[in-house]
CSV table of C-alpha atoms in Angstrom, one decimal:
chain,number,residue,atom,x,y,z
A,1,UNK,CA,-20.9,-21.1,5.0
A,2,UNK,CA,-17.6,-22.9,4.5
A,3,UNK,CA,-15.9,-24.1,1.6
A,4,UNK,CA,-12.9,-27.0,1.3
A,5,UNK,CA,-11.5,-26.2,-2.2
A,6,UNK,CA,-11.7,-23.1,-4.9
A,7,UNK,CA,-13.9,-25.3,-7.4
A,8,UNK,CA,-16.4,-25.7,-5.1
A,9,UNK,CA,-17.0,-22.0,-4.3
A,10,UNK,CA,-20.1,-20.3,-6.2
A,11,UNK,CA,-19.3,-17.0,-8.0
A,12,UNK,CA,-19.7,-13.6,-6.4
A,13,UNK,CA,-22.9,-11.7,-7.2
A,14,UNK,CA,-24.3,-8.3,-7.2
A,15,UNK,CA,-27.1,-10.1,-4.7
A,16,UNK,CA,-23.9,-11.2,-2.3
A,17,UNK,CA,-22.4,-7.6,-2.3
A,18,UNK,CA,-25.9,-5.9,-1.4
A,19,UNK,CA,-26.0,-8.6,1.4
A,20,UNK,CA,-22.9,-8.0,2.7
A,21,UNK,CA,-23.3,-3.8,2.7
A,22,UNK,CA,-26.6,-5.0,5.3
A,23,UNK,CA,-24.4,-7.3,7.2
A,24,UNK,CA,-21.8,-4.3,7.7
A,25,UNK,CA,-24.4,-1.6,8.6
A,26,UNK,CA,-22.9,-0.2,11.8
A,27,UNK,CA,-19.9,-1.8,11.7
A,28,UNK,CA,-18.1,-0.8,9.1
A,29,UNK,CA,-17.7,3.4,8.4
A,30,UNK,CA,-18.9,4.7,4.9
A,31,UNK,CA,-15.8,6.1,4.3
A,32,UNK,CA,-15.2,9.6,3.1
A,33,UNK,CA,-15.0,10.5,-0.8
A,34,UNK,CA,-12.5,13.9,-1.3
A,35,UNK,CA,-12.1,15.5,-4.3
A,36,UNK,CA,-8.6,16.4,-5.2
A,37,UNK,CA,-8.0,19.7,-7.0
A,38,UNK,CA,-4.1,19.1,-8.2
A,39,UNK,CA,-4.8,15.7,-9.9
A,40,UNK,CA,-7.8,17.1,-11.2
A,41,UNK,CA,-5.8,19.7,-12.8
A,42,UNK,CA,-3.0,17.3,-14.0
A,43,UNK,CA,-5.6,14.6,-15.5
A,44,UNK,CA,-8.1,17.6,-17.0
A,45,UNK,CA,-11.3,16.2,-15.0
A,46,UNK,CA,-12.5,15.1,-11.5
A,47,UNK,CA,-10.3,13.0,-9.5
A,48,UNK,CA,-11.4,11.8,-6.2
A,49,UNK,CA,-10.3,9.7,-3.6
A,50,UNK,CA,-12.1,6.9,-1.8
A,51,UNK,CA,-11.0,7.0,1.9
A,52,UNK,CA,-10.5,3.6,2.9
A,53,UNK,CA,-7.7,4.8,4.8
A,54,UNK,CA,-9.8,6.4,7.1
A,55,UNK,CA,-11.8,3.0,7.8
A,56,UNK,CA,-12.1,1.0,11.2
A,57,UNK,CA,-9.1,-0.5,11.7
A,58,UNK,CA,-7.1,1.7,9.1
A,59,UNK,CA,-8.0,-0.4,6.2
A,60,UNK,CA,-10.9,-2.0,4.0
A,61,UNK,CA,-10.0,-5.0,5.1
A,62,UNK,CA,-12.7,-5.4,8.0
A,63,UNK,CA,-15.3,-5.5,5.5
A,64,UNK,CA,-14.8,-8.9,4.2
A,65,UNK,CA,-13.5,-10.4,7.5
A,66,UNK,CA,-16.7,-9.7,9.5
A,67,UNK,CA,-18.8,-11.2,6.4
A,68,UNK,CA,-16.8,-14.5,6.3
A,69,UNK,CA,-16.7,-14.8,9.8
A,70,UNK,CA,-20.1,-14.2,10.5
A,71,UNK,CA,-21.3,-16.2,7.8
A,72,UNK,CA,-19.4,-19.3,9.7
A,73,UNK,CA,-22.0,-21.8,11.5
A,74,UNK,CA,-22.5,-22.2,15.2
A,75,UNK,CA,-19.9,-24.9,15.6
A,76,UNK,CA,-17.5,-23.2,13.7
A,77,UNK,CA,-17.3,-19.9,15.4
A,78,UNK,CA,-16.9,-21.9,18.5
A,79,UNK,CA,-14.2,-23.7,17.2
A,80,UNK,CA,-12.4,-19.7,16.8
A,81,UNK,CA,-10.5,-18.2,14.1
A,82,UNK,CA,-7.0,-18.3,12.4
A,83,UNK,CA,-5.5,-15.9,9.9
A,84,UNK,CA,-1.6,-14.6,9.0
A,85,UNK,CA,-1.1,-11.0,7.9
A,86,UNK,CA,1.5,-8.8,8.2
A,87,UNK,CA,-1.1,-6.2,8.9
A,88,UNK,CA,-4.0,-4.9,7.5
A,89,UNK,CA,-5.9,-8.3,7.7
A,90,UNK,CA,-4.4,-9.4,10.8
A,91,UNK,CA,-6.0,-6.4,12.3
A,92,UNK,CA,-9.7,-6.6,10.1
A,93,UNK,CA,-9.9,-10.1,11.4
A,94,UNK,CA,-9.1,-9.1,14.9
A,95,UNK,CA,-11.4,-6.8,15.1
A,96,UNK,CA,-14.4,-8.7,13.5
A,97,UNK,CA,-13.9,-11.3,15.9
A,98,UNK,CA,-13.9,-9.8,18.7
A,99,UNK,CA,-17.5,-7.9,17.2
A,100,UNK,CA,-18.8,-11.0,16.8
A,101,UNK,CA,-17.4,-12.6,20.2
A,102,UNK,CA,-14.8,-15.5,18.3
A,103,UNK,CA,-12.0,-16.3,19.5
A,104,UNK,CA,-9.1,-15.4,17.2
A,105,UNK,CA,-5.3,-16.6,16.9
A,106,UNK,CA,-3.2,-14.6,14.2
A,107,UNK,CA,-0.3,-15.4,13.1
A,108,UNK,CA,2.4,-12.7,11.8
A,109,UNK,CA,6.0,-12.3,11.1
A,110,UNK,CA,8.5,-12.1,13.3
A,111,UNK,CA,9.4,-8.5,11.6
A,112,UNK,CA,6.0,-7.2,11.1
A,113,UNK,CA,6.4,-3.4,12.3
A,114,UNK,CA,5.4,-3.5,16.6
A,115,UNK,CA,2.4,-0.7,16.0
A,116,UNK,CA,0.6,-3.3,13.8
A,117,UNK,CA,1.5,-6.1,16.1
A,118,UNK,CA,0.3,-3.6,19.6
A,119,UNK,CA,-2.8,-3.2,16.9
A,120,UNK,CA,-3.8,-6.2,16.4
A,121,UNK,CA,-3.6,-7.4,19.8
A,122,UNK,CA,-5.2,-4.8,21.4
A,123,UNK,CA,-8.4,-5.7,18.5
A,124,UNK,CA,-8.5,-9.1,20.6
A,125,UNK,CA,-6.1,-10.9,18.9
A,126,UNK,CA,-4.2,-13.7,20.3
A,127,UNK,CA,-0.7,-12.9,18.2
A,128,UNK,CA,1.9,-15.6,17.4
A,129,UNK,CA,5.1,-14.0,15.8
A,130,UNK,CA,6.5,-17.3,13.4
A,131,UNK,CA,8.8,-17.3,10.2
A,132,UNK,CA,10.0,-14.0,8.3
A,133,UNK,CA,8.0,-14.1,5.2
A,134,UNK,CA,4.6,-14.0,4.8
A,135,UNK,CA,4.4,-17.4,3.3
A,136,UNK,CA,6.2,-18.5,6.6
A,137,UNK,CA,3.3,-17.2,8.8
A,138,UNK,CA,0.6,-18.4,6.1
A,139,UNK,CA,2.0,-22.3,6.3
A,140,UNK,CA,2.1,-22.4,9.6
A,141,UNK,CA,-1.3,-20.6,10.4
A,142,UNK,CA,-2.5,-23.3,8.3
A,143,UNK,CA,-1.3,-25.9,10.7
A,144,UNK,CA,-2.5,-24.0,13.3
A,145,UNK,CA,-6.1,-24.5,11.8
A,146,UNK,CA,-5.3,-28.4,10.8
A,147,UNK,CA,-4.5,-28.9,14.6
A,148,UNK,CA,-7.0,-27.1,16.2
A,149,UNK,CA,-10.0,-27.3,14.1
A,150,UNK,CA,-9.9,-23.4,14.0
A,151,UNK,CA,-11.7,-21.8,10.2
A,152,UNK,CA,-8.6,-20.3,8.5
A,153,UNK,CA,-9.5,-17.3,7.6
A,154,UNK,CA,-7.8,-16.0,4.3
A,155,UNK,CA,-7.4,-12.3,3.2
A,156,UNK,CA,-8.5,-12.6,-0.4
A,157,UNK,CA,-9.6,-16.2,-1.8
A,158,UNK,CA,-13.1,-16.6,-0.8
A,159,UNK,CA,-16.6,-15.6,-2.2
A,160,UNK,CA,-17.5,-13.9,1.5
A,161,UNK,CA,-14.0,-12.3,1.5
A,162,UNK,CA,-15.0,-10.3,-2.3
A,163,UNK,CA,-18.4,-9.9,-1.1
A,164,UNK,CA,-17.3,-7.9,1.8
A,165,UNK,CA,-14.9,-5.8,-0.4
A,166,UNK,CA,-17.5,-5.3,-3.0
A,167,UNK,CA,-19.2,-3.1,-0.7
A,168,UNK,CA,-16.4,-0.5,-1.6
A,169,UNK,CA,-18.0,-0.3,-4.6
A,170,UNK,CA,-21.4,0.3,-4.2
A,171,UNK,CA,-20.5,2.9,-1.8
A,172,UNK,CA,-18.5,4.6,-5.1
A,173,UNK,CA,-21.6,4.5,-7.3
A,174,UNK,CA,-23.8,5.8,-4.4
A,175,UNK,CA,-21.2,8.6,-3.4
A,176,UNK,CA,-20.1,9.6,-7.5
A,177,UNK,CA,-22.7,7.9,-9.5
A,178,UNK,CA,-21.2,9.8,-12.7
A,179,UNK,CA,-17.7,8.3,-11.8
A,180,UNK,CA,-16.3,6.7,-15.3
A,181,UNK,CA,-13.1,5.3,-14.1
A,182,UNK,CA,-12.3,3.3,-10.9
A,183,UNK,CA,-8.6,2.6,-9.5
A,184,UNK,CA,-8.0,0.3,-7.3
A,185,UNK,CA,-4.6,-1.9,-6.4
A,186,UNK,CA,-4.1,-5.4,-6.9
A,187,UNK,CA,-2.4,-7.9,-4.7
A,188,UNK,CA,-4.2,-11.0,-4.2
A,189,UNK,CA,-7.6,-9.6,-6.1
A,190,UNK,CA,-9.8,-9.3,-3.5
A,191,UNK,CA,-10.4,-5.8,-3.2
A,192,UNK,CA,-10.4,-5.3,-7.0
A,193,UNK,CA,-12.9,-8.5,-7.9
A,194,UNK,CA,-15.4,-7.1,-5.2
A,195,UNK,CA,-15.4,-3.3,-7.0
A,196,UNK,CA,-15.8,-5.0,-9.9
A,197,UNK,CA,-18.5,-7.5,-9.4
A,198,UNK,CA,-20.8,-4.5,-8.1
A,199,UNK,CA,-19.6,-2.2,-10.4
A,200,UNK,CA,-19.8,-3.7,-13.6
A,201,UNK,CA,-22.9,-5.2,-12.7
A,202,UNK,CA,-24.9,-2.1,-12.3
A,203,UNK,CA,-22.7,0.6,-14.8
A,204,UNK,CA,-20.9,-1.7,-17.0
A,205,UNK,CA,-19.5,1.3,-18.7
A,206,UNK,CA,-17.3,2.1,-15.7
A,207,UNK,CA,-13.8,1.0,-16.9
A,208,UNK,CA,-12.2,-0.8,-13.3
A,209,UNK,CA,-8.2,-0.8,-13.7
A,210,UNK,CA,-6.3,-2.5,-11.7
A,211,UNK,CA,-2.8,-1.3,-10.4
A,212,UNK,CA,0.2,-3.5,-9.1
A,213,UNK,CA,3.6,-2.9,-7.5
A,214,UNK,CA,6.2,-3.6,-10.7
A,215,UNK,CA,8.0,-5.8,-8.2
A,216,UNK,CA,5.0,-7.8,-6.8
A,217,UNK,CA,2.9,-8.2,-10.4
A,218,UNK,CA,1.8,-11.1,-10.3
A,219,UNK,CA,-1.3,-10.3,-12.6
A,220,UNK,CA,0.0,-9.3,-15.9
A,221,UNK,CA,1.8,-13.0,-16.6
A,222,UNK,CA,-1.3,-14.6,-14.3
A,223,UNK,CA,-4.0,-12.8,-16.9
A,224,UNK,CA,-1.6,-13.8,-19.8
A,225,UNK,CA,-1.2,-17.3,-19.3
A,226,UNK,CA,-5.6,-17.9,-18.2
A,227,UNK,CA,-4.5,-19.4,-14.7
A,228,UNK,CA,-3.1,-18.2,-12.1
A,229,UNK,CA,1.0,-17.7,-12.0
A,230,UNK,CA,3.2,-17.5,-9.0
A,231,UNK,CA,6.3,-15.1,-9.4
A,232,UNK,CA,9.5,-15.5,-7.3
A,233,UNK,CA,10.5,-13.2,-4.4
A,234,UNK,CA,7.7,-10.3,-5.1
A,235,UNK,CA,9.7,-7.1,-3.4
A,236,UNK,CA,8.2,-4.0,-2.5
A,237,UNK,CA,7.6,-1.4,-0.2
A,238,UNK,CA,3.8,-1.5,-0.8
A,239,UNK,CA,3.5,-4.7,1.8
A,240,UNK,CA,-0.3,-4.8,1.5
A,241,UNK,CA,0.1,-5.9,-2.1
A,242,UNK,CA,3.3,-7.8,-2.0
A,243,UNK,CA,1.4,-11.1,-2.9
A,244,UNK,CA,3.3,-13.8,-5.0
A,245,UNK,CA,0.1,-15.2,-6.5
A,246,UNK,CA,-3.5,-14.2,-7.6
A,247,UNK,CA,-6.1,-15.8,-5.8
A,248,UNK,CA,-8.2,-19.0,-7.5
A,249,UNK,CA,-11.3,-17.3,-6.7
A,250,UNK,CA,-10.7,-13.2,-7.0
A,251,UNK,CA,-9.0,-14.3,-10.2
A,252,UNK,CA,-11.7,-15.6,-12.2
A,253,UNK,CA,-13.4,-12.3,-12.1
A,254,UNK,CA,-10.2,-10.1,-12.0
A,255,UNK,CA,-9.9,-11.7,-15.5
A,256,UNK,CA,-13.9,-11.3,-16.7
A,257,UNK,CA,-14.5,-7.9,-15.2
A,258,UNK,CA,-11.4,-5.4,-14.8
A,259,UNK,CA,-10.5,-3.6,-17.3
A,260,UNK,CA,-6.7,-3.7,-17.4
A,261,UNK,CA,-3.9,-4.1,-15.0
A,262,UNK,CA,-1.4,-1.3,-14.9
A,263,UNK,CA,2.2,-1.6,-12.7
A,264,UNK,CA,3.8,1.1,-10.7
A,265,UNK,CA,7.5,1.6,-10.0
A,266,UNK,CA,8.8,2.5,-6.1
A,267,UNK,CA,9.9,6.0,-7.3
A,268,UNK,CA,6.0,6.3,-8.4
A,269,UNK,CA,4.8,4.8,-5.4
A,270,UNK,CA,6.7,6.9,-2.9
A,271,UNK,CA,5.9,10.3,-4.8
A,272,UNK,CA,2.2,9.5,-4.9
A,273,UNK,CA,2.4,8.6,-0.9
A,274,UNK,CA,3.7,12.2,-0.5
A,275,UNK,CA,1.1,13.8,-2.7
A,276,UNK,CA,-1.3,11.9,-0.6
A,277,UNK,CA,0.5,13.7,2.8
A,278,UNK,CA,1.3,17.3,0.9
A,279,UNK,CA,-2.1,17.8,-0.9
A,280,UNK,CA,-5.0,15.8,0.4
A,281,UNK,CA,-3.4,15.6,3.8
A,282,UNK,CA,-4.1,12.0,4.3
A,283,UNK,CA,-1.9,9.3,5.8
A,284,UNK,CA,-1.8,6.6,3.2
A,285,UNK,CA,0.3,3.2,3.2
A,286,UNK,CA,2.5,2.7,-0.3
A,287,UNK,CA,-0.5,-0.3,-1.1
A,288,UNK,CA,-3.2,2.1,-0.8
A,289,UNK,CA,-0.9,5.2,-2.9
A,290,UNK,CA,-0.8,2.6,-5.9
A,291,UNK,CA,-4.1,4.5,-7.7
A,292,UNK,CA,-2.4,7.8,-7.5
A,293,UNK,CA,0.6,6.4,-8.4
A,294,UNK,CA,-1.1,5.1,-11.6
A,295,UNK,CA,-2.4,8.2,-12.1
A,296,UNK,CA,0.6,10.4,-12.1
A,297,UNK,CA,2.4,8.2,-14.3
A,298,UNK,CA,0.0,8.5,-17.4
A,299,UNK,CA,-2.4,10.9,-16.4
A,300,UNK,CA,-4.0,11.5,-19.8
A,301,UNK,CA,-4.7,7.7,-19.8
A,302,UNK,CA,-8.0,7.6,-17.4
A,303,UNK,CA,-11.4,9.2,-18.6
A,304,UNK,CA,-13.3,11.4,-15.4
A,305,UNK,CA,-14.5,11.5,-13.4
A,306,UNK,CA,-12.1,9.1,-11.6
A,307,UNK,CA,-12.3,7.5,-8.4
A,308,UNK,CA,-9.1,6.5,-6.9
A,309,UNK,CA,-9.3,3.6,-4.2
A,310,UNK,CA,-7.0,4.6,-1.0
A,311,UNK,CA,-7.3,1.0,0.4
A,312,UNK,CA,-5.5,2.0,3.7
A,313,UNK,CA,-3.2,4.3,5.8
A,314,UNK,CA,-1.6,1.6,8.3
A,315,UNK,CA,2.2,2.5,7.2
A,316,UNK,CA,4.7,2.3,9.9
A,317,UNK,CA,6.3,5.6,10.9
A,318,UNK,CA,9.9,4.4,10.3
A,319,UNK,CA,8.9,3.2,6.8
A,320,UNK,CA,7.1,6.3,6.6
A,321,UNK,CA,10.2,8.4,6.9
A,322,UNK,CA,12.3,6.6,5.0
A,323,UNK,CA,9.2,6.6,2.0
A,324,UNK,CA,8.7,10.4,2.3
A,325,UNK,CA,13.0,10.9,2.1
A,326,UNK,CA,13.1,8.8,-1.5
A,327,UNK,CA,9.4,10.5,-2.7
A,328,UNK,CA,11.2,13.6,-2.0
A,329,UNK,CA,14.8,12.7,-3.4
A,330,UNK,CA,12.5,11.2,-6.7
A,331,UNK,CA,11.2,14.5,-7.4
A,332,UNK,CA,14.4,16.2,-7.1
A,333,UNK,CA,13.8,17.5,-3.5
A,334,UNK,CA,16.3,15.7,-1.8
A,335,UNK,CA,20.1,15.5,-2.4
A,336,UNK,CA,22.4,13.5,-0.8
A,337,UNK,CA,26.1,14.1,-1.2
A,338,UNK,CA,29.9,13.2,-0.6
A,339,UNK,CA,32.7,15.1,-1.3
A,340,UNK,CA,36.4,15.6,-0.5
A,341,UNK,CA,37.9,19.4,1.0
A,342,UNK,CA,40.8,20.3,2.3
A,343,UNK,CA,40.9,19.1,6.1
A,344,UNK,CA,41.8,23.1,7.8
A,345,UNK,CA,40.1,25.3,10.2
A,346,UNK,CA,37.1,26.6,8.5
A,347,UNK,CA,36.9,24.6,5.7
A,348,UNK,CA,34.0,23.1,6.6
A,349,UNK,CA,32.0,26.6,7.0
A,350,UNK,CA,33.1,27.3,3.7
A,351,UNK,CA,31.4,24.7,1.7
A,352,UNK,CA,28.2,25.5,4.1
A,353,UNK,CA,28.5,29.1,2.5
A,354,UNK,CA,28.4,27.8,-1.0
A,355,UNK,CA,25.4,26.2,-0.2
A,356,UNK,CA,24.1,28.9,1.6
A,357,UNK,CA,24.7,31.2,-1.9
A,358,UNK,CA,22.5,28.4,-4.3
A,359,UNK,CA,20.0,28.3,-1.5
A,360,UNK,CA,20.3,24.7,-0.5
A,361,UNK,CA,18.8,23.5,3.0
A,362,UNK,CA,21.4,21.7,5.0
A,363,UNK,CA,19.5,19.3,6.8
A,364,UNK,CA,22.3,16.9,8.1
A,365,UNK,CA,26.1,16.9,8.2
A,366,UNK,CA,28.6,14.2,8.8
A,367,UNK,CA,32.1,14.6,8.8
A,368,UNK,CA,34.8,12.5,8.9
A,369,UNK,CA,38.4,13.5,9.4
A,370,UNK,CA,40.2,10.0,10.2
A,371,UNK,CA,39.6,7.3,7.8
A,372,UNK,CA,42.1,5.0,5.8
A,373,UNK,CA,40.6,6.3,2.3
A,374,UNK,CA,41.5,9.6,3.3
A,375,UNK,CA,44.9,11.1,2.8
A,376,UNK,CA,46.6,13.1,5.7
A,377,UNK,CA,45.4,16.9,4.7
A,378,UNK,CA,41.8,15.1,3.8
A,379,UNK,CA,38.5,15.0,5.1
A,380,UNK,CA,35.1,14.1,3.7
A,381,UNK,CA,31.5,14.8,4.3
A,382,UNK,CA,28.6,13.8,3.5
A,383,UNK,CA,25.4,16.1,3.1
A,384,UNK,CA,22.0,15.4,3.1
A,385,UNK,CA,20.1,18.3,1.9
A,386,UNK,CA,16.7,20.0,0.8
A,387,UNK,CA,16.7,20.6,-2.8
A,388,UNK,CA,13.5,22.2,-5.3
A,389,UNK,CA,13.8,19.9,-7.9
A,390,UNK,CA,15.6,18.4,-10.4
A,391,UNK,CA,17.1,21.9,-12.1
A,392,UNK,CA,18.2,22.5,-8.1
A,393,UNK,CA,20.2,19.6,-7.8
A,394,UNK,CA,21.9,20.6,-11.0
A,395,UNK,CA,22.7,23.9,-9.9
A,396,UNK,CA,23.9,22.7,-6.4
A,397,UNK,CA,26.0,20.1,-8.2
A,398,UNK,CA,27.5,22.8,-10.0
A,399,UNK,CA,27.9,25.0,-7.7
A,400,UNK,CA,30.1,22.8,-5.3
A,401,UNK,CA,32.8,21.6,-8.9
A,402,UNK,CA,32.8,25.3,-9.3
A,403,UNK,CA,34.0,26.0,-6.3
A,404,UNK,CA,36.9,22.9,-6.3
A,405,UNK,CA,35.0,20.2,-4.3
A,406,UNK,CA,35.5,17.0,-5.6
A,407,UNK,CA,32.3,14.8,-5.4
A,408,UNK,CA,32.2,11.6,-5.1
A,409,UNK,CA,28.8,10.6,-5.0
């Protein structure tokens, strides 16, 4: 069934979410749940992860695409399907399409990373690369659907959408029935208002909390002022919640049913992505490393056993690097460093020997010998190196003024 505005849809039920977990049977996976030993330690009871990572299509985001689109009538599904993601739903739609044998049109951004574009195509996927912004490539997918008669299919703000992501949930009370906390992150509401409808409606003890990028939070002001609130420019590496504004529909029971919204910094974000790849050795996206990140900001905060949400792993290698580098650098395992020496045969083997004595991993080197800045006996370089941890970069930092190096930054 299809709906023309927010007030007209019906609320999301317990009943809708058990629907939608038959709909899905053999379509979607029933992701893994791992326990993780080091949080467990750090929060003083169970902490596990819920694998949505590991789904079809790298994300959780199939499961309400293939309930909304095959709940669409005959005429509709013939009239095919149009969506705009930068991602993760570009690539659930795609795929549920193509299950379900509808044509599908997606519109993303002209920057979105080329493994989810190749992904998304090779789902089915017509792909249309328009605007640089996500709003860009909603507006005009929207046009798209006003032109062609195609069902625009949103990622979050729609009863079949929830319904579908709701299903997470069950599958955490089936898989850790004595689970007390559940994290999951926030951008639109989707994921979070389908946990919570089938959560709270069978263990309304479980206390859902909600986690948001502190660049993209859009829910803290929203849940303050009773409606939803836009906020200007969201920015943050976490892409799959980067959402300006809650949802109509995911909000309403965002606001009845989860417990509290928390909000994450990017240092916190990228040091919980490399837990993620250290410990559990699991490729996670910064979206999906929000839990963990909430996690090993106040660990004392969350009552176990505690399920975190990993709501996908799509996270584009270069990103991934450049995530893992500032993870690292935020836990004091990554130094980067200019200073000024003496520009004479040698010199430069020198200050590799200092580092060599505090044990610091040289892991690149640029030198520059010929630069306006510098006067005529001058050089600079700048170091990039592997540190272990904050009381290490100290040292090194020492070390080098010690030895007369002048550091600049």
């Amino acid at each position: 069934m299809s709906y023309s505005t927010s007030d007209s849809l019906p609320p999301v039920t317990l009943d809708d979410v058990r629907g939608a977990q038959k709909m899905l049977t053999g379509v979607a996976r029933v992701t893994a749940m791992e326990g993780s030993r080091h949080l467990s330690q750090l929060v003083g009871a169970p902490v596990h992860f819920k694998c949505e990572n590991l789904q079809r299509t790298g994300s959780f985001k199939l499961r309400g695409a293939y309930v909304r689109i095959a709940g669409l009538l005959p005429e509709e599904r013939a009239a095919g399907v149009v969506a705009a993601s930068a991602g993760n739903h570009a690539q659930g739609v795609a795929l549920a399409s193509s299950l379900l044998g509808v044509r599908s049109t997606v519109f993303m951004p002209k920057g979105a990373p080329l493994p989810k574009i190749s992904a998304t195509q090779d789902y089915g996927a017509e792909v249309r690369l328009h605007g640089q912004v996500v709003d860009e490539t909603l507006s005009a997918a929207q046009e798209y659907a006003a032109e062609t008669g195609a069902v625009f299919i949103h990622p979050f703000d729609h009863p079949d959408i929830i319904a579908g992501q709701g299903t997470v949930g069950l599958e955490i009370l089936e898989q850790c029935p004595e689970v007390r906390t559940i994290l999951v992150g926030i951008g639109g509401g989707g994921l979070a208002a389908g946990i919570a409808t089938a959560v709270k409606a069978l263990r309304p003890d479980v206390r859902i909390v909600g986690v948001q990028a502190a660049g993209a939070a859009a829910y803290p002001p929203s849940l303050a002022a009773g409606h939803p609130v836009a906020v200007d420019n969201p920015a943050t590496m976490a892409d799959g919640i980067r959402v300006g504004r809650p949802g109509d529909v995911p909000f309403r029971i965002v606001g009845d049913l989860v417990d509290e919204v928390r909000t994450v910094t990017e240092d916190e974000l990228a040091t919980a992505l490399l837990l993620c790849l250290e410990r559990a050795k699991l490729v996670v996206e910064p979206a999906g490393a929000s839990p963990v990140a909430a996690l090993l900001s106040d660990p004392g905060a969350f009552e176990g056993p505690v399920v975190a949400v990993l709501s996908g792993g799509n996270v584009d290698p270069v990103l991934l690097q450049r995530v893992l580098r500032h993870g690292m650098a935020a836990q004091g395992r990554y130094l980067a460093v200019r200073l000024r020496l003496t520009d004479r045969p040698g010199a430069l083997a020198t200050l590799l020997g200092v580092l060599s004595v505090v044990d610091a991993n040289v892991l690149d080197v640029s030198h520059v010998r010929t630069d306006p800045r510098l006067g005529l006996t001058e050089a600079e370089v700048e170091l990039h190196l592997e540190t272990k941890g904050t009381a290490h970069c100290v040292e090194v930092g020492q070390a080098l003024r010690a030895a007369g190096y002048t550091v600049i930054g």
